[in-house]
């Protein structure tokens, strides 16, 4: 299950995100989206969980959680239209 994680503090690291999600199950992949020029976080990421059950638990548990002073917005990722 692919999950969108938004409203990340620009200082939040991949390891902090992974740690939050691993409480709910196996993380298959994590992509912290960064600006190509500056290398800084754009404030959102995508996390892929090993199962729908783990993904749903992670969304329920992490959505609205405060990380780095920001309240996270976590939901099922929408398919890209590219």
Coordinates of N, CA and C in Angstrom, one line a residue:
X1 N 0.8 -1.2 0.0 CA 0.0 0.0 0.0 C 0.9 1.2 0.0
X2 N 0.6 2.1 -0.9 CA 1.4 3.4 -1.0 C 0.7 4.5 -0.3
X3 N 1.5 5.2 0.5 CA 0.9 6.3 1.4 C 1.6 7.6 1.1
X4 N 0.8 8.7 1.1 CA 1.3 10.0 1.0 C 1.5 10.6 2.4
X5 N 2.6 11.3 2.6 CA 2.9 11.9 3.9 C 3.1 13.4 3.6
X6 N 2.3 14.3 4.0 CA 2.4 15.7 3.7 C 2.6 16.5 4.9
X7 N 2.9 17.8 4.7 CA 3.1 18.8 5.7 C 4.3 18.5 6.6
X8 N 5.3 17.8 6.0 CA 6.6 17.5 6.7 C 7.4 18.8 6.9
X9 N 8.0 18.9 8.1 CA 9.0 20.0 8.3 C 10.1 19.7 7.4
X10 N 10.7 20.7 6.8 CA 11.8 20.6 5.8 C 13.0 20.0 6.4
X11 N 13.1 19.9 7.7 CA 14.3 19.3 8.4 C 14.1 17.8 8.7
X12 N 12.8 17.3 8.5 CA 12.5 15.9 8.8 C 13.4 15.0 7.9
X13 N 13.9 14.0 8.5 CA 14.8 13.0 7.7 C 14.0 11.8 7.4
X14 N 14.6 11.0 6.4 CA 14.0 9.8 6.0 C 14.0 8.8 7.2
X15 N 15.0 8.8 8.0 CA 15.0 7.9 9.1 C 13.9 8.2 10.1
X16 N 13.6 9.5 10.3 CA 12.5 9.8 11.3 C 11.2 9.3 10.7
X17 N 11.0 9.5 9.4 CA 9.7 9.0 8.8 C 9.6 7.5 8.9
X18 N 10.7 6.8 8.5 CA 10.7 5.3 8.6 C 10.4 4.8 10.0
X19 N 11.0 5.5 11.0 CA 10.8 5.1 12.4 C 9.4 5.2 12.8
X20 N 8.7 6.2 12.3 CA 7.3 6.4 12.7 C 6.4 5.3 12.0
X21 N 6.7 5.0 10.8 CA 5.9 4.0 10.0 C 6.2 2.6 10.5
X22 N 7.5 2.3 10.8 CA 7.8 0.9 11.2 C 7.1 0.4 12.5
X23 N 6.5 1.3 13.2 CA 5.8 0.9 14.4 C 4.5 0.2 14.0
X24 N 4.1 0.3 12.7 CA 2.8 -0.3 12.2 C 3.0 -1.4 11.3
X25 N 4.3 -1.7 10.9 CA 4.6 -2.8 10.0 C 5.8 -2.5 9.1
X26 N 6.0 -3.5 8.2 CA 7.2 -3.4 7.4 C 7.1 -2.3 6.3
X27 N 8.1 -1.5 6.2 CA 8.2 -0.4 5.2 C 9.0 -1.0 4.0
X28 N 8.3 -1.1 2.9 CA 9.0 -1.6 1.7 C 9.9 -0.5 1.0
X29 N 9.3 0.7 0.9 CA 10.1 1.8 0.3 C 9.7 3.1 0.9
X30 N 10.6 4.1 0.8 CA 10.3 5.4 1.3 C 11.0 6.4 0.4
X31 N 10.2 7.4 -0.1 CA 10.8 8.4 -1.0 C 10.5 9.8 -0.4
X32 N 11.5 10.4 0.2 CA 11.3 11.8 0.7 C 11.6 12.7 -0.5
X33 N 10.6 13.4 -1.0 CA 10.8 14.2 -2.2 C 11.6 15.4 -1.9
X34 N 12.7 15.6 -2.7 CA 13.6 16.7 -2.5 C 13.7 17.6 -3.8
X35 N 14.0 18.8 -3.6 CA 14.3 19.8 -4.6 C 15.6 19.3 -5.4
X36 N 15.5 19.3 -6.7 CA 16.7 18.8 -7.4 C 17.9 19.7 -7.3
X37 N 17.7 21.0 -7.2 CA 18.8 22.0 -7.1 C 19.3 22.1 -5.7
X38 N 18.5 22.3 -4.8 CA 19.0 22.6 -3.4 C 19.2 21.3 -2.6
X39 N 18.5 20.2 -3.0 CA 18.6 18.9 -2.2 C 17.8 19.0 -0.9
X40 N 17.0 20.0 -0.7 CA 16.2 20.1 0.5 C 14.8 19.5 0.3
X41 N 14.2 19.0 1.4 CA 12.9 18.4 1.3 C 11.9 19.4 0.8
X42 N 11.0 18.8 0.0 CA 9.8 19.6 -0.5 C 8.7 19.6 0.5
X43 N 8.8 18.8 1.6 CA 7.7 18.8 2.6 C 6.8 17.6 2.4
X44 N 7.1 16.7 1.6 CA 6.2 15.5 1.5 C 7.0 14.3 1.1
X45 N 6.4 13.1 1.3 CA 7.1 11.9 1.0 C 6.0 10.8 0.7
X46 N 6.5 9.7 0.1 CA 5.7 8.5 -0.1 C 6.3 7.3 0.6
X47 N 5.5 6.6 1.2 CA 5.9 5.4 2.0 C 5.1 4.2 1.4
X48 N 5.8 3.1 1.1 CA 5.0 1.9 0.7 C 5.2 0.9 1.8
X49 N 4.0 0.4 2.3 CA 3.9 -0.5 3.4 C 3.7 -1.9 2.8
X50 N 4.1 -3.0 3.6 CA 4.0 -4.3 3.1 C 2.6 -4.9 2.9
X51 N 1.6 -4.3 3.5 CA 0.3 -4.8 3.4 C -0.7 -3.7 3.5
X52 N -1.9 -3.9 3.0 CA -3.0 -2.9 3.2 C -3.3 -2.7 4.7
X53 N -3.3 -3.8 5.4 CA -3.6 -3.8 6.9 C -2.6 -2.9 7.6
X54 N -1.3 -3.1 7.3 CA -0.3 -2.2 8.0 C -0.4 -0.8 7.5
X55 N -0.7 -0.6 6.2 CA -0.9 0.8 5.7 C -2.0 1.5 6.4
X56 N -3.2 0.8 6.5 CA -4.3 1.4 7.2 C -4.1 1.8 8.6
X57 N -3.3 0.9 9.3 CA -3.0 1.1 10.7 C -2.0 2.3 10.8
X58 N -1.1 2.4 9.9 CA -0.1 3.6 9.9 C -0.9 4.9 9.6
X59 N -1.8 4.9 8.7 CA -2.5 6.1 8.4 C -3.3 6.5 9.6
X60 N -4.0 5.6 10.2 CA -4.8 5.9 11.4 C -4.0 6.4 12.6
X61 N -2.8 5.8 12.7 CA -1.9 6.2 13.8 C -1.1 7.4 13.6
X62 N -0.7 7.7 12.4 CA 0.2 8.8 12.1 C -0.5 10.1 11.7
X63 N -1.6 10.0 11.0 CA -2.3 11.2 10.5 C -2.6 12.1 11.7
X64 N -2.1 13.4 11.6 CA -2.3 14.4 12.7 C -1.2 14.4 13.7
X65 N -0.3 13.4 13.6 CA 0.8 13.3 14.6 C 1.8 14.5 14.4
X66 N 2.3 15.0 15.5 CA 3.2 16.1 15.3 C 4.7 15.6 15.2
X67 N 5.3 16.0 14.1 CA 6.7 15.6 13.9 C 7.5 16.9 13.5
X68 N 8.5 17.3 14.2 CA 9.3 18.5 13.9 C 8.4 19.7 13.9
X69 N 7.4 19.8 14.8 CA 6.6 21.0 14.9 C 5.4 21.1 13.9
X70 N 5.3 20.1 13.0 CA 4.2 20.1 12.0 C 3.3 19.0 12.2
X71 N 2.0 19.2 12.0 CA 1.0 18.1 12.1 C 1.0 17.4 10.7
X72 N 1.3 16.1 10.7 CA 1.4 15.4 9.4 C 0.0 15.1 8.8
X73 N -0.1 15.2 7.5 CA -1.3 14.8 6.8 C -0.9 13.5 6.0
X74 N -1.6 12.4 6.4 CA -1.2 11.1 5.9 C -2.5 10.4 5.4
X75 N -2.4 10.0 4.1 CA -3.5 9.3 3.5 C -3.0 8.4 2.4
X76 N -3.9 7.6 1.8 CA -3.6 6.7 0.7 C -3.1 7.6 -0.5
X77 N -2.0 7.2 -1.1 CA -1.5 8.0 -2.2 C -2.4 7.8 -3.4
X78 N -2.6 8.9 -4.1 CA -3.3 8.8 -5.4 C -2.4 8.4 -6.5
X79 N -3.0 7.6 -7.5 CA -2.2 7.2 -8.6 C -1.8 8.4 -9.4
X80 N -0.5 8.4 -9.9 CA -0.1 9.5 -10.8 C -0.7 9.4 -12.2
X81 N -1.0 10.5 -12.8 CA -1.6 10.6 -14.1 C -0.7 10.8 -15.2
X82 N 0.6 10.6 -15.0 CA 1.6 10.8 -16.1 C 1.7 9.7 -17.1

